């Protein structure tokens, strides 16, 4: 079987010669294609090939010349590119892989960075949500009133929305507010008028917007169950700034201001010094009489 196959397969030198003939034919055919018919063109091409190879000192048999012309007609030895397909695309990418390697590496690096950033930021947001939720739960356990629980829920909701939106600063601010609420809710104190030497018990101010009016303030402090003053975060209505202070001026009606003044002038002490109380578990100060909003931190 092997011997038979070798007899039918043309020798390598004849195959190479036939390929050379076809290549030569392609150039020669263009010179006579417009002037001769197919049969005449083949005869002319064969004669030209004989002369070309004879001039090169090569003897080409009639069989090789005939096979060359037949191969030209059948487009043998001509590369025909494959039809486009995903397999062909992958093969081209593989062949040119070294050319695209830097681009692929850069894309892979960018993808890794993006995945890492997404994982980190998503994890950070998740941790913030968890912290705010836990803080709100701890404060709510201390709250005894619906008003206190509503205040906690409002702050917690604001913080959770900020955390889920990636607004870290706003979420951190809400978390700080929850911590402040926790500290505030769990303490109990009385708001007392200051009654000691060197500190006024009350002051009045003339507002810039109305020079004919006067605002009256009693100088107060928050005294805890241990008898010590508890610093409070107070916003001044004169400056708009919030400060943490031990004493401040609480705005009061003129009648109350005058009554405290009379009380102090009697013996130098304000006997009825308590203006309001705050119990543990609450956020609101219960004033003994209705008071207007407003405070000052300097006088």
C-alpha angles and dihedrals in degrees: 000000000000090000091052092050091051091052093054096043111086117237115265093247091054090049091051090047091051090052090050090049092053091049091051091046092057091059095042095045093063090059095059104025095095096048108041139049122245097268095043090045092055091050093048091047092051092050092049091048091053090052093046095050093039088055088053092050093250126135112214119189123228089244093058091047091050092046090049092053091046091049090052091054092048093046091239116167088026119122113230113191115233122254114268113269139145089259091056091047092052091048092052091049090050092050091049094038095122091055092053097037096096091048092047091048091050092049091047091050092050090049092051091049092048093049090047093049092046091049093047096045092043089050091048091050090048091051091050091050089050093049093048091048093050092046091051091049092051093050093045090056088061096047117101100179136060089234092058092047091049091052090051092048091051093053093042093050091051091050095047093051090050093048093050090048091053092247095143098175094052091046091050090049091053090049090052090049090053090051090050090049090051091053091045098046096050096053128080124204147151125239104228133182110246110249111178139108116279096021122088118232093212144009136186130215136201107224117230093229093055117028092182093061133075131208118208125212134183114211106236143172136196110245116197128213089269092058095250126122116255116214114238134198105243129180115213114225089207098056104017090228124129119224137175106238139165095217131023142163116265115202113238138171116273091246092059091043090054093046092053089047091054090047093053095044090057096069107345093263131096101229097182095048103147114100099170147341137225120203126208111268093033134093099197125083111226106222118207090223132020110276131189120243118260142086141186131212100200135039 
